[in-house]
PDB file of C-alpha atoms in Angstrom:
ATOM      1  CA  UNK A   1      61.733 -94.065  59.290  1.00 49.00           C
ATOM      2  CA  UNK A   2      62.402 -90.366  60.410  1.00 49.00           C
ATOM      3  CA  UNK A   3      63.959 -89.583  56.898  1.00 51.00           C
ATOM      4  CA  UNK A   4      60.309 -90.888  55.527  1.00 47.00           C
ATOM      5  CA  UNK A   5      58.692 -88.353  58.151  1.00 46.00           C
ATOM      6  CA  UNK A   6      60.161 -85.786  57.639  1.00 50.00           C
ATOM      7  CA  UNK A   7      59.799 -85.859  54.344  1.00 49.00           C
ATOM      8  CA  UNK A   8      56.462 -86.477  53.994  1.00 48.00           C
ATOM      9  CA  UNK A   9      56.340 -83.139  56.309  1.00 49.00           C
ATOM     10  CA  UNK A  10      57.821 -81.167  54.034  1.00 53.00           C
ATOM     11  CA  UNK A  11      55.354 -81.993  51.147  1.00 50.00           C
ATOM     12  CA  UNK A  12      52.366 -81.021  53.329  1.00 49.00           C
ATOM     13  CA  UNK A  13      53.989 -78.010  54.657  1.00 47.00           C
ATOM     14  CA  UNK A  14      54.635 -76.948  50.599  1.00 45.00           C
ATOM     15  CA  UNK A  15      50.860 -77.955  49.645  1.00 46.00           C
ATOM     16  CA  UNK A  16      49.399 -75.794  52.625  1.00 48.00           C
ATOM     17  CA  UNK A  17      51.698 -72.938  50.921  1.00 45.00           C
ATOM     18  CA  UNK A  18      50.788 -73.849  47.442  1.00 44.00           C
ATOM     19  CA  UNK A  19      46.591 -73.811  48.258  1.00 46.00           C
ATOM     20  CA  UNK A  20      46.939 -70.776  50.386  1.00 46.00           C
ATOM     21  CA  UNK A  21      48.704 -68.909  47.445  1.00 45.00           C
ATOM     22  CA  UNK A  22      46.364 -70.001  44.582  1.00 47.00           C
ATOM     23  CA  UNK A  23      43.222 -69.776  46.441  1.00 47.00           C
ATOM     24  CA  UNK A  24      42.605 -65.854  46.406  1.00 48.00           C
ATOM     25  CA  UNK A  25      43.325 -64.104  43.183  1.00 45.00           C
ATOM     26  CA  UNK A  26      44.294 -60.297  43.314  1.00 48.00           C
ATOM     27  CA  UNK A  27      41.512 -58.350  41.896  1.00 49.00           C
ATOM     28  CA  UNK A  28      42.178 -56.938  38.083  1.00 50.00           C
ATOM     29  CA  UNK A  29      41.877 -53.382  37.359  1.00 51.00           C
ATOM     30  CA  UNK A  30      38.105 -52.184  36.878  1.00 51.00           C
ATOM     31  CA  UNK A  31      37.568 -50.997  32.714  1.00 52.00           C
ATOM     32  CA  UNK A  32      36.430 -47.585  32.631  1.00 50.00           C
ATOM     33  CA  UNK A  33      33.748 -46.903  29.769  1.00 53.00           C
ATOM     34  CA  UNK A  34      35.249 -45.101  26.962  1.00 51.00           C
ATOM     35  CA  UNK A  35      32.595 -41.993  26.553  1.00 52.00           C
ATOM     36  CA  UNK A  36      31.070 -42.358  22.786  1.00 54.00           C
ATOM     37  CA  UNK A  37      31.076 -39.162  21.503  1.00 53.00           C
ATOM     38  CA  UNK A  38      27.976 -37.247  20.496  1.00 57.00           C
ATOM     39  CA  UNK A  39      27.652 -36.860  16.507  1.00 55.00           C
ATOM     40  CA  UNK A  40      27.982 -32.929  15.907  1.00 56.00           C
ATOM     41  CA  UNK A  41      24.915 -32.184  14.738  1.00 56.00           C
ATOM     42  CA  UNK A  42      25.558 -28.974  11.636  1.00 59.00           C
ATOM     43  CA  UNK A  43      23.522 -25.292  12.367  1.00 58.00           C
ATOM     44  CA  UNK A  44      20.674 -25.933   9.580  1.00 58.00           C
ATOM     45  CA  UNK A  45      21.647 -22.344   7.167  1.00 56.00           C
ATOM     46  CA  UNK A  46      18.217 -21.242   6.055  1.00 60.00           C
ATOM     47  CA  UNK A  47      18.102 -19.979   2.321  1.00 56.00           C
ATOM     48  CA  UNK A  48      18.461 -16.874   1.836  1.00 58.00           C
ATOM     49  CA  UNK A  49      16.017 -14.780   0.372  1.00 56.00           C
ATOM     50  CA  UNK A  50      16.280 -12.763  -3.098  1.00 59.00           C
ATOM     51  CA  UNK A  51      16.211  -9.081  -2.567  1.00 53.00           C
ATOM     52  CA  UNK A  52      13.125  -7.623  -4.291  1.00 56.00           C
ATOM     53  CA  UNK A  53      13.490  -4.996  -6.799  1.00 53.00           C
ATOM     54  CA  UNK A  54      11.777  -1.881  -5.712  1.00 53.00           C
ATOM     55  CA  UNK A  55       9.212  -0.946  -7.642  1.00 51.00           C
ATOM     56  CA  UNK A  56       9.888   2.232  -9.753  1.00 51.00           C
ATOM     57  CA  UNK A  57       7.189   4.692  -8.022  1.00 58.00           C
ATOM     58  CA  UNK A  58       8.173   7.882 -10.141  1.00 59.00           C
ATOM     59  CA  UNK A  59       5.340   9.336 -12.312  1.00 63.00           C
ATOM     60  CA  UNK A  60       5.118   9.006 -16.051  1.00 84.00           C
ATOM     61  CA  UNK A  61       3.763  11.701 -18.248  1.00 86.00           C
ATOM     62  CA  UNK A  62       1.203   9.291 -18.984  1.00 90.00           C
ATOM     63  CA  UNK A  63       0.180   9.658 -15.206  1.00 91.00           C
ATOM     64  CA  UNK A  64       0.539  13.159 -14.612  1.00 93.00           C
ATOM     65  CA  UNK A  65      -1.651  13.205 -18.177  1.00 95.00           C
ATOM     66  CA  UNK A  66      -4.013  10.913 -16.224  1.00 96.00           C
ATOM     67  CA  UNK A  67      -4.130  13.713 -13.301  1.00 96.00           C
ATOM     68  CA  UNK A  68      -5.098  16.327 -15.557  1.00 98.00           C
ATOM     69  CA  UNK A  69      -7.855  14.465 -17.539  1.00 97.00           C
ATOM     70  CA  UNK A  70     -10.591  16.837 -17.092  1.00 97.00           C
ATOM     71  CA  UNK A  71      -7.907  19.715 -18.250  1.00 97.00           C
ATOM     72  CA  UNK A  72      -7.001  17.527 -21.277  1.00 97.00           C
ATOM     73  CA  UNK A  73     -10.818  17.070 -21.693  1.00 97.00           C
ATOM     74  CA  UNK A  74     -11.678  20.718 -22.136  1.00 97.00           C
ATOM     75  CA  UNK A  75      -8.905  21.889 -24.376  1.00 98.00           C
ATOM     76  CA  UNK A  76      -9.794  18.754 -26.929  1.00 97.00           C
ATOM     77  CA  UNK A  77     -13.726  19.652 -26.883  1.00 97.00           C
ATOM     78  CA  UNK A  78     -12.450  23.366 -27.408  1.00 97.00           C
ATOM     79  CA  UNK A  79      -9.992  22.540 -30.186  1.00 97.00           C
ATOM     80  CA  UNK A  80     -12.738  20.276 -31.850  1.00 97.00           C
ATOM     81  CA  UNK A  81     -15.398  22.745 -32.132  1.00 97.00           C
ATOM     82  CA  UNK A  82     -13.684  25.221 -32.645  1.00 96.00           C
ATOM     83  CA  UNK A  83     -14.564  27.220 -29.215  1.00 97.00           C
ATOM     84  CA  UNK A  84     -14.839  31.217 -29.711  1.00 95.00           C
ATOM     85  CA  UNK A  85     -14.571  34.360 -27.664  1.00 95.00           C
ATOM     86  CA  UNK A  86     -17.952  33.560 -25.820  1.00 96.00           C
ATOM     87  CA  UNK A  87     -17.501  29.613 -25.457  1.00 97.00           C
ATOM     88  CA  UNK A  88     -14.493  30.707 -24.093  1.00 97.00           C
ATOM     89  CA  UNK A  89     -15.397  33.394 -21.835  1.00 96.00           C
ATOM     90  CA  UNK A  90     -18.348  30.563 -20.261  1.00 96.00           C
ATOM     91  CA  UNK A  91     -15.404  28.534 -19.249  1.00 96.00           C
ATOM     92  CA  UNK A  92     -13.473  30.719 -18.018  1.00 96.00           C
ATOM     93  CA  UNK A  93     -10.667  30.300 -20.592  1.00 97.00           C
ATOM     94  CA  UNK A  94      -7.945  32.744 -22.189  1.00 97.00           C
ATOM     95  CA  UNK A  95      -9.301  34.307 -25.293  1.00 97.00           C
ATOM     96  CA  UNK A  96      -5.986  34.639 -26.614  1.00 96.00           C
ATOM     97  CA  UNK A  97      -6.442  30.584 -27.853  1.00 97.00           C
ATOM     98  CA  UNK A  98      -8.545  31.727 -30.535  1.00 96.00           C
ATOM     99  CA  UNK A  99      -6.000  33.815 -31.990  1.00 96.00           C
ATOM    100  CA  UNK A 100      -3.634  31.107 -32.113  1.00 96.00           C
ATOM    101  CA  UNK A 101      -6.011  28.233 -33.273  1.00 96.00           C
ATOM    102  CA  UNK A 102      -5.614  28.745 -36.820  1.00 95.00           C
ATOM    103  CA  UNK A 103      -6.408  26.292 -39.274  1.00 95.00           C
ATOM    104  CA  UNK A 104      -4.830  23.274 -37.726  1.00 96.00           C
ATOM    105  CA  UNK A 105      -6.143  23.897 -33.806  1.00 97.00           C
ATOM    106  CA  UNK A 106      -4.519  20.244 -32.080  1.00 97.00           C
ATOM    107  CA  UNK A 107      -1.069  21.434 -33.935  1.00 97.00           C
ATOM    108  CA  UNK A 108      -1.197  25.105 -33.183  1.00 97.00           C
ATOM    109  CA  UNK A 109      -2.148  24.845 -29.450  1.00 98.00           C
ATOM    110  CA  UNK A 110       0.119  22.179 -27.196  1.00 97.00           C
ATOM    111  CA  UNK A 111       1.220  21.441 -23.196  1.00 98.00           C
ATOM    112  CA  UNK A 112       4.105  21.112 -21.034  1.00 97.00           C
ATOM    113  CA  UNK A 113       4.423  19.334 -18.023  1.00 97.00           C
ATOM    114  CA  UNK A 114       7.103  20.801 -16.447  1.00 97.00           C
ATOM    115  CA  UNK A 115       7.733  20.654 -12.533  1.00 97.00           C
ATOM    116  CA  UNK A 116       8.691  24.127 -12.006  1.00 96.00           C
ATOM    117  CA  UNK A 117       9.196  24.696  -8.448  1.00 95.00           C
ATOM    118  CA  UNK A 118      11.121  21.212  -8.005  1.00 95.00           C
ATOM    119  CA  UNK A 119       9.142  19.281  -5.373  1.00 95.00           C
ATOM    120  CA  UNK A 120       8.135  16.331  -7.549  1.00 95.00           C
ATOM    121  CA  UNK A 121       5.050  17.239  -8.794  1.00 96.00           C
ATOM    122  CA  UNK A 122       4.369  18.163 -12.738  1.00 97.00           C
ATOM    123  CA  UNK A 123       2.951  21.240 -13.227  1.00 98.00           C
ATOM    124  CA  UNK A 124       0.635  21.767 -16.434  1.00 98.00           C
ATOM    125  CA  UNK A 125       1.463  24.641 -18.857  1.00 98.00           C
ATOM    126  CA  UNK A 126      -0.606  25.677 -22.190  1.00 98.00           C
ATOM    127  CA  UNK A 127       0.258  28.064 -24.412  1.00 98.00           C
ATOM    128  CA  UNK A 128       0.687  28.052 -28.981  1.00 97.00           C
ATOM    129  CA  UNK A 129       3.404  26.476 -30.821  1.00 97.00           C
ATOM    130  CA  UNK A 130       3.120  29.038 -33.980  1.00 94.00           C
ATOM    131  CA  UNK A 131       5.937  31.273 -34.396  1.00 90.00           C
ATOM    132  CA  UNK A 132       4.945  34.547 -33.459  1.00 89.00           C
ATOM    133  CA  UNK A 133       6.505  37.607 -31.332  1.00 89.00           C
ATOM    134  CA  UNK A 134       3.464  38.219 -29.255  1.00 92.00           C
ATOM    135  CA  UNK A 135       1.788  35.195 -28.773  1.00 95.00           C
ATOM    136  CA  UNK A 136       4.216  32.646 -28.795  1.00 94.00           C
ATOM    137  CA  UNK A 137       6.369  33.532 -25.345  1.00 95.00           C
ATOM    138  CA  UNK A 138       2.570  33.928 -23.608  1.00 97.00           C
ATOM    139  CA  UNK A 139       1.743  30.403 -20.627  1.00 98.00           C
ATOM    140  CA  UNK A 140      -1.905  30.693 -21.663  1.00 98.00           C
ATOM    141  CA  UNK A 141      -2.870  28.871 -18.235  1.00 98.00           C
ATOM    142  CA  UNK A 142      -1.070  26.835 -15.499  1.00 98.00           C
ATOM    143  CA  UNK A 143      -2.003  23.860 -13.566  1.00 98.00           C
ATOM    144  CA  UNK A 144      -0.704  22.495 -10.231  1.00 98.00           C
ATOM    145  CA  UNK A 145      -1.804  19.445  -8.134  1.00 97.00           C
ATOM    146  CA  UNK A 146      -2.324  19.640  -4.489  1.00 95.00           C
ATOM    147  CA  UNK A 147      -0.951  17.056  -1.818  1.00 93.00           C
ATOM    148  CA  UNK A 148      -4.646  15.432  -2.558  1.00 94.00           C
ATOM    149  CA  UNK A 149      -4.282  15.043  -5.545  1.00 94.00           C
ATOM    150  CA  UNK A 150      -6.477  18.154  -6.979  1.00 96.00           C
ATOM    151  CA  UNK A 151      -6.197  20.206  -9.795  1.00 97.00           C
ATOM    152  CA  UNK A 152      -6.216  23.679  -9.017  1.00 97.00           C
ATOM    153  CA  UNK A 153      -5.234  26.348 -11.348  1.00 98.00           C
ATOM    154  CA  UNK A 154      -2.189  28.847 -10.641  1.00 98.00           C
ATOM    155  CA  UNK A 155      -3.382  31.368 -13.379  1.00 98.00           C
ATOM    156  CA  UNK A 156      -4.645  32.375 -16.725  1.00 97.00           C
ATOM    157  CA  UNK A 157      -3.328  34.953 -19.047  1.00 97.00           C
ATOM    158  CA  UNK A 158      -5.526  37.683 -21.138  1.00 94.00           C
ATOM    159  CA  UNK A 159      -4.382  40.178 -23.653  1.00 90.00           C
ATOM    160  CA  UNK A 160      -3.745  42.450 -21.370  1.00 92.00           C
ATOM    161  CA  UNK A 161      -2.133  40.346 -18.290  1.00 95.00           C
ATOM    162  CA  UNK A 162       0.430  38.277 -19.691  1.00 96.00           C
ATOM    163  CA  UNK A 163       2.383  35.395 -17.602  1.00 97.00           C
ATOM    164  CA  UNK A 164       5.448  34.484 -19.300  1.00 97.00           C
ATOM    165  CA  UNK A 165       7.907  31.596 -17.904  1.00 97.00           C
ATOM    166  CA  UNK A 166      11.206  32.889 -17.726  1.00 95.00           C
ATOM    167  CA  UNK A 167      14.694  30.893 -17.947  1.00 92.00           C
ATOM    168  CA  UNK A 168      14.998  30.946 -13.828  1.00 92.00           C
ATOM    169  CA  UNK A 169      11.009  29.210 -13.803  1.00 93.00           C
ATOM    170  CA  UNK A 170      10.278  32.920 -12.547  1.00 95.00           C
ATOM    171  CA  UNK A 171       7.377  34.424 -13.555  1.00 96.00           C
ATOM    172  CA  UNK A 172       7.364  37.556 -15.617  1.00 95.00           C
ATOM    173  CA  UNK A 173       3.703  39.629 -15.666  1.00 95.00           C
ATOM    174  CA  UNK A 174       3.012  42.100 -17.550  1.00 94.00           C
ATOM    175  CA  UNK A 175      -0.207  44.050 -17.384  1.00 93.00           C
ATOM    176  CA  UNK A 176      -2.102  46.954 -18.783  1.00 86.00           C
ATOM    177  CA  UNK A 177      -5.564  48.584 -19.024  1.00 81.00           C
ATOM    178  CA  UNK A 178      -4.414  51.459 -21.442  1.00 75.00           C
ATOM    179  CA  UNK A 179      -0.877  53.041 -22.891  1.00 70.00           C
ATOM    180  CA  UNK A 180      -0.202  54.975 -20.288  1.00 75.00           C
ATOM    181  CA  UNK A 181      -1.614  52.577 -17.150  1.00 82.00           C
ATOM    182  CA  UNK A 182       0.652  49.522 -17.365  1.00 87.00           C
ATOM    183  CA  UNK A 183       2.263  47.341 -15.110  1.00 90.00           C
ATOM    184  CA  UNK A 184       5.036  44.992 -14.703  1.00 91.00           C
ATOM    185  CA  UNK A 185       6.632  42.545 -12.164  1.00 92.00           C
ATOM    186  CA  UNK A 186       8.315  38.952 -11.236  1.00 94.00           C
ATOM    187  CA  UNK A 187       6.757  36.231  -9.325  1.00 95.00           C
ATOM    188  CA  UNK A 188       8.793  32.985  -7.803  1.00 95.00           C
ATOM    189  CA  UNK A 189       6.496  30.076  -7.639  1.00 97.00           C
ATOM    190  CA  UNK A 190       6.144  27.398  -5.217  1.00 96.00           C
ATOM    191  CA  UNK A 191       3.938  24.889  -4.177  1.00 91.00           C
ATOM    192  CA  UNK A 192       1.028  26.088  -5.918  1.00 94.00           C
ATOM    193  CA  UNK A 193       1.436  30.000  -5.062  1.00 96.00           C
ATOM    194  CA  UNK A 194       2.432  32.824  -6.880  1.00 96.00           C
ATOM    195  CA  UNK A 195       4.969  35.548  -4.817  1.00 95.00           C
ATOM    196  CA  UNK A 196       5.905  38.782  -5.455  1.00 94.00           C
ATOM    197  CA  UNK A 197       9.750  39.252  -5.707  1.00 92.00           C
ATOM    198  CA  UNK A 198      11.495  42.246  -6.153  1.00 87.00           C
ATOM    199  CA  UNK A 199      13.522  43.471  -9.275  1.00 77.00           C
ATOM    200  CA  UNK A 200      13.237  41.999 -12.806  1.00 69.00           C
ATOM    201  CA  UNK A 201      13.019  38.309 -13.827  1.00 64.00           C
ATOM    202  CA  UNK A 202      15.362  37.018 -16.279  1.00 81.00           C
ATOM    203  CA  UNK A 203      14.724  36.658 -19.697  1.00 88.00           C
ATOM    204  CA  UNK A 204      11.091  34.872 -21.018  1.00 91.00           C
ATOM    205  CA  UNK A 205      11.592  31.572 -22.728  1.00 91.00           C
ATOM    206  CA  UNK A 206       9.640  30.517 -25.707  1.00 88.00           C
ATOM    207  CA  UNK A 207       8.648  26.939 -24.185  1.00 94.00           C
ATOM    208  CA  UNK A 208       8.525  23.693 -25.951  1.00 94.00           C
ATOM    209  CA  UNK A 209       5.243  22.367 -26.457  1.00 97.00           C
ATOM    210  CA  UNK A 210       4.049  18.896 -27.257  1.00 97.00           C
ATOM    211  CA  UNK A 211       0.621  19.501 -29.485  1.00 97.00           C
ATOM    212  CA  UNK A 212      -2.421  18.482 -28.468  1.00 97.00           C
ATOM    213  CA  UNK A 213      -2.781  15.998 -31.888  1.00 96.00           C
ATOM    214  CA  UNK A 214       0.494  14.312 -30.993  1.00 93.00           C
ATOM    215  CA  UNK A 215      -2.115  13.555 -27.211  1.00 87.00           C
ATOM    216  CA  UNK A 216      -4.448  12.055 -29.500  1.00 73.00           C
ATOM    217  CA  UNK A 217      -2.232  10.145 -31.956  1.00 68.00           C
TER     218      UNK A 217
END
């Protein structure tokens, strides 16, 4: 009977162990969230522009013509009717044109636009294209612009006061009222103004005229 008891001891003393183990589990490790990572969001590249072209602001001859229009106006009414000493005189032109005229007035008498002092702007030459020793080297008249855009004349030549363009774009003069009264000297030009240099210019250049019937072609 002791054997049983004690037995039967034993078994409740193992089941009291038994429930006391299995009745509180250990607590498990806590998950951490895994961070989702952001989606990289790409720099939006904006287009790039196409470079303009610069317009080309440099003026033609057929601008520079357009500056001079009331020039170009006079010397075509001249050349058409056939303008003499006292037409000229009224408006103040050279009376050595009608020498030169001839019988073929838009081919005998031409222009130049030449810019002569180098600051950009064309300046407006006349003079004859017919091969001769006196008349041909002779500017009859120049033209200039000013900063406004006005035509102003720089000078006219006579018989007797002669501008010639020489090969440095100097300005030879020569002047006389008789034989023995005559005059000469060298101007440097520049923005519209004739100045007295010292010395003698270079050499005159017979200049290369575009007639006025080629203008009106």
């Amino acid at each position: 009977m002791k054997k049983l008891f004690s037995i039967l001891l034993i078994l409740a003393l193992c089941l009291t162990a038994f429930t006391a183990c299995g009745g509180k589990a250990e607590p498990g490790p806590t998950p951490v969230p895994v961070p989702t990572a952001e989606p990289t969001v790409e720099p939006t590249v904006e287009p790039t522009a196409e470079p303009t072209a610069e317009p080309d602001t440099a003026p033609t001859d057929a601008d520079t013509i357009a500056d001079y229009a009331a020039v170009f106006g006079t010397y075509n009414q001249l050349l058409a009717e056939g303008w003499g000493g006292e037409e000229l005189m009224a408006h103040d032109l050279p009376l050595l044109i009608m020498y030169c005229v001839g019988d073929a007035p838009f081919d005998n008498i031409g222009y130049l636009l030449l810019d002569v002092d180098g600051d950009g702007t064309q300046e407006l030459l006349t003079g004859t294209l017919i091969s001769d020793e006196f008349y041909a080297p002779i500017v009859f008249e120049m033209y200039t612009l000013t900063p406004e855009g006005s035509v102003v004349r720089v000078f006219s030549s006579q018989e007797r006061a002669r501008y010639y363009l020489c090969e440095d774009n100097s300005f030879l003069f020569e002047g006389a009222n008789s034989a023995a009264d005559s005059v000469s000297c060298s101007y440097s030009y520049a923005a519209g103004t004739l100045t007295e240099i010292p010395g003698t210019a270079s050499q005159p250049q017979t200049l290369s005229y575009t007639p006025f019937s080629r203008l009106n072609a």
